[in-house]
PDB file of C-alpha atoms in Angstrom:
ATOM      1  CA  GLN A 592      30.330  73.327   6.627  1.00 90.00           C
ATOM      2  CA  VAL A 593      31.411  74.119  10.339  1.00 93.00           C
ATOM      3  CA  GLN A 594      34.672  73.171  11.740  1.00 96.00           C
ATOM      4  CA  LEU A 595      35.898  73.010  15.693  1.00 97.00           C
ATOM      5  CA  VAL A 596      39.885  73.070  16.821  1.00 98.00           C
ATOM      6  CA  GLU A 597      40.997  72.608  19.533  1.00 98.00           C
ATOM      7  CA  SER A 598      44.460  73.852  20.849  1.00 98.00           C
ATOM      8  CA  GLY A 599      46.654  74.346  23.843  1.00 98.00           C
ATOM      9  CA  GLY A 600      46.403  70.822  25.485  1.00 98.00           C
ATOM     10  CA  GLY A 601      49.810  69.696  27.029  1.00 98.00           C
ATOM     11  CA  SER A 602      51.367  68.381  29.909  1.00 98.00           C
ATOM     12  CA  VAL A 603      51.603  69.244  33.018  1.00 98.00           C
ATOM     13  CA  GLN A 604      52.690  68.721  36.685  1.00 98.00           C
ATOM     14  CA  ALA A 605      49.274  69.108  39.335  1.00 98.00           C
ATOM     15  CA  GLY A 606      48.953  72.545  40.429  1.00 98.00           C
ATOM     16  CA  GLY A 607      49.408  74.141  37.205  1.00 98.00           C
ATOM     17  CA  SER A 608      47.374  75.662  34.552  1.00 98.00           C
ATOM     18  CA  LEU A 609      46.628  75.073  30.973  1.00 98.00           C
ATOM     19  CA  ARG A 610      44.074  77.164  28.924  1.00 98.00           C
ATOM     20  CA  LEU A 611      43.018  75.531  26.207  1.00 98.00           C
ATOM     21  CA  SER A 612      41.518  76.904  22.747  1.00 98.00           C
ATOM     22  CA  CYS A 613      38.801  76.336  20.169  1.00 98.00           C
ATOM     23  CA  ALA A 614      38.295  77.967  16.706  1.00 97.00           C
ATOM     24  CA  GLY A 615      35.543  77.882  15.437  1.00 94.00           C
ATOM     25  CA  SER A 616      34.655  78.426  11.356  1.00 90.00           C
ATOM     26  CA  GLY A 617      31.824  77.736   8.999  1.00 89.00           C
ATOM     27  CA  VAL A 618      29.779  79.503  11.707  1.00 85.00           C
ATOM     28  CA  SER A 619      26.464  81.061  10.357  1.00 82.00           C
ATOM     29  CA  LYS A 620      25.408  82.634  13.288  1.00 84.00           C
ATOM     30  CA  ASN A 621      25.656  82.779  16.724  1.00 85.00           C
ATOM     31  CA  TRP A 622      25.776  79.299  19.078  1.00 90.00           C
ATOM     32  CA  TYR A 623      22.923  78.786  21.184  1.00 89.00           C
ATOM     33  CA  TYR A 624      25.273  76.815  23.872  1.00 95.00           C
ATOM     34  CA  GLN A 625      29.258  76.123  23.678  1.00 96.00           C
ATOM     35  CA  ALA A 626      30.153  73.520  25.843  1.00 98.00           C
ATOM     36  CA  TRP A 627      33.872  71.733  26.794  1.00 98.00           C
ATOM     37  CA  PHE A 628      33.596  68.126  27.456  1.00 98.00           C
ATOM     38  CA  ARG A 629      36.693  65.545  28.802  1.00 98.00           C
ATOM     39  CA  GLN A 630      37.519  61.701  27.979  1.00 98.00           C
ATOM     40  CA  ALA A 631      39.831  60.267  30.641  1.00 95.00           C
ATOM     41  CA  PRO A 632      40.631  56.524  29.718  1.00 90.00           C
ATOM     42  CA  GLY A 633      38.145  53.670  30.225  1.00 93.00           C
ATOM     43  CA  LYS A 634      35.572  56.704  31.014  1.00 96.00           C
ATOM     44  CA  GLU A 635      31.944  57.970  29.889  1.00 97.00           C
ATOM     45  CA  ARG A 636      32.474  60.893  27.817  1.00 97.00           C
ATOM     46  CA  GLU A 637      31.499  64.369  30.546  1.00 98.00           C
ATOM     47  CA  GLY A 638      30.366  67.142  30.620  1.00 98.00           C
ATOM     48  CA  VAL A 639      32.987  70.000  32.170  1.00 98.00           C
ATOM     49  CA  ALA A 640      31.741  73.593  31.345  1.00 98.00           C
ATOM     50  CA  ALA A 641      29.273  75.043  29.487  1.00 98.00           C
ATOM     51  CA  VAL A 642      28.309  78.645  28.566  1.00 97.00           C
ATOM     52  CA  ASP A 643      25.355  80.140  26.565  1.00 94.00           C
ATOM     53  CA  GLY A 644      24.897  83.002  23.976  1.00 89.00           C
ATOM     54  CA  VAL A 645      24.126  85.625  26.944  1.00 90.00           C
ATOM     55  CA  GLY A 646      27.826  83.918  28.930  1.00 92.00           C
ATOM     56  CA  ILE A 647      25.732  82.027  31.988  1.00 95.00           C
ATOM     57  CA  THR A 648      27.766  79.758  33.078  1.00 97.00           C
ATOM     58  CA  THR A 649      27.591  75.697  34.195  1.00 97.00           C
ATOM     59  CA  TYR A 650      30.497  73.519  35.390  1.00 98.00           C
ATOM     60  CA  THR A 651      30.415  70.163  36.185  1.00 98.00           C
ATOM     61  CA  ASP A 652      30.944  70.224  40.745  1.00 98.00           C
ATOM     62  CA  PRO A 653      34.748  68.455  40.373  1.00 97.00           C
ATOM     63  CA  VAL A 654      36.141  71.550  38.634  1.00 98.00           C
ATOM     64  CA  LYS A 655      33.945  74.397  40.392  1.00 98.00           C
ATOM     65  CA  GLY A 656      36.401  76.908  41.437  1.00 98.00           C
ATOM     66  CA  ARG A 657      39.297  76.098  39.264  1.00 98.00           C
ATOM     67  CA  PHE A 658      38.060  75.801  35.750  1.00 98.00           C
ATOM     68  CA  THR A 659      36.982  78.878  34.102  1.00 98.00           C
ATOM     69  CA  ILE A 660      35.435  78.644  30.763  1.00 98.00           C
ATOM     70  CA  SER A 661      34.940  82.222  27.769  1.00 97.00           C
ATOM     71  CA  GLN A 662      33.289  83.197  24.594  1.00 95.00           C
ATOM     72  CA  ASP A 663      34.278  85.946  21.855  1.00 92.00           C
ATOM     73  CA  ASN A 664      31.583  85.459  19.875  1.00 87.00           C
ATOM     74  CA  ALA A 665      33.219  88.095  17.577  1.00 89.00           C
ATOM     75  CA  LYS A 666      36.345  86.287  16.668  1.00 91.00           C
ATOM     76  CA  ASN A 667      34.371  82.860  17.342  1.00 93.00           C
ATOM     77  CA  ILE A 668      36.780  81.875  20.235  1.00 96.00           C
ATOM     78  CA  LEU A 669      35.863  79.517  23.141  1.00 97.00           C
ATOM     79  CA  TYR A 670      38.387  79.123  25.897  1.00 98.00           C
ATOM     80  CA  LEU A 671      38.848  77.288  28.853  1.00 98.00           C
ATOM     81  CA  GLN A 672      40.845  78.796  31.254  1.00 98.00           C
ATOM     82  CA  MET A 673      41.897  75.642  34.058  1.00 98.00           C
ATOM     83  CA  ASN A 674      43.981  76.625  37.197  1.00 98.00           C
ATOM     84  CA  SER A 675      44.937  74.203  40.010  1.00 98.00           C
ATOM     85  CA  LEU A 676      45.013  70.979  37.401  1.00 98.00           C
ATOM     86  CA  LYS A 677      45.027  67.227  39.371  1.00 98.00           C
ATOM     87  CA  PRO A 678      45.498  64.341  38.144  1.00 97.00           C
ATOM     88  CA  GLU A 679      41.941  63.904  37.914  1.00 97.00           C
ATOM     89  CA  ASP A 680      41.854  66.433  35.788  1.00 98.00           C
ATOM     90  CA  THR A 681      43.466  64.428  32.887  1.00 98.00           C
ATOM     91  CA  GLY A 682      42.121  63.153  29.859  1.00 98.00           C
ATOM     92  CA  MET A 683      40.947  64.134  25.774  1.00 98.00           C
ATOM     93  CA  TYR A 684      39.613  67.825  26.013  1.00 98.00           C
ATOM     94  CA  TYR A 685      37.159  68.233  23.299  1.00 98.00           C
ATOM     95  CA  CYS A 686      34.768  71.431  22.940  1.00 98.00           C
ATOM     96  CA  ALA A 687      31.126  71.250  21.260  1.00 98.00           C
ATOM     97  CA  ALA A 688      28.211  73.919  20.195  1.00 97.00           C
ATOM     98  CA  THR A 689      24.785  73.483  19.850  1.00 95.00           C
ATOM     99  CA  TYR A 690      22.527  76.755  17.385  1.00 94.00           C
ATOM    100  CA  LYS A 691      19.410  74.728  19.281  1.00 92.00           C
ATOM    101  CA  TYR A 692      17.524  76.159  22.061  1.00 89.00           C
ATOM    102  CA  THR A 693      18.890  74.284  24.941  1.00 87.00           C
ATOM    103  CA  ALA A 694      17.448  73.959  28.756  1.00 87.00           C
ATOM    104  CA  GLY A 695      20.063  75.019  30.866  1.00 86.00           C
ATOM    105  CA  TYR A 696      19.281  71.269  33.025  1.00 89.00           C
ATOM    106  CA  TYR A 697      21.188  69.620  29.318  1.00 94.00           C
ATOM    107  CA  ALA A 698      23.681  72.059  29.147  1.00 96.00           C
ATOM    108  CA  LEU A 699      26.452  70.002  29.672  1.00 97.00           C
ATOM    109  CA  HIS A 700      24.823  66.657  28.759  1.00 97.00           C
ATOM    110  CA  ARG A 701      26.402  65.025  25.890  1.00 97.00           C
ATOM    111  CA  SER A 702      23.473  64.506  23.411  1.00 96.00           C
ATOM    112  CA  THR A 703      22.428  68.344  23.234  1.00 96.00           C
ATOM    113  CA  TYR A 704      25.115  69.051  20.738  1.00 97.00           C
ATOM    114  CA  ASP A 705      25.567  68.340  17.159  1.00 96.00           C
ATOM    115  CA  TYR A 706      29.309  69.885  16.673  1.00 97.00           C
ATOM    116  CA  TRP A 707      31.983  68.210  17.743  1.00 98.00           C
ATOM    117  CA  GLY A 708      35.496  69.279  17.355  1.00 98.00           C
ATOM    118  CA  GLN A 709      38.757  66.547  17.081  1.00 97.00           C
ATOM    119  CA  GLY A 710      39.996  67.302  20.554  1.00 98.00           C
ATOM    120  CA  THR A 711      42.974  67.793  22.409  1.00 98.00           C
ATOM    121  CA  GLN A 712      45.152  65.915  25.541  1.00 98.00           C
ATOM    122  CA  VAL A 713      45.864  67.596  28.582  1.00 98.00           C
ATOM    123  CA  THR A 714      47.733  65.407  31.234  1.00 98.00           C
ATOM    124  CA  VAL A 715      48.604  65.684  34.795  1.00 98.00           C
ATOM    125  CA  SER A 716      50.910  64.252  36.468  1.00 97.00           C
ATOM    126  CA  SER A 717      51.329  64.452  40.470  1.00 94.00           C
TER     127      SER A 717
END
């Protein structure tokens, strides 16, 4: 049974950094796509960053230049390095993954992903 477990969230001041990790277990082969999503209180869950099996990345515009997604396939760990954090980055961050073929256009769509972690909270204060 596949499990995804996030860690690394916390509270930081604006301008600070955090690195999130997502450890996968029960993974039978390389993921086709992995991604990070976030959900602020009262808002829809939105895609933040995604990476495919060959390392091609996709980012939502508000985080470009500040966040970096990366993967260690040997260890089944997904990372999200978040720099220059802003209060609007506050939310619950979830990792997600799929084995299925996905066109790049859908990399940040919630419906693309079959497996989800439980989330880790990120709070950025001004």
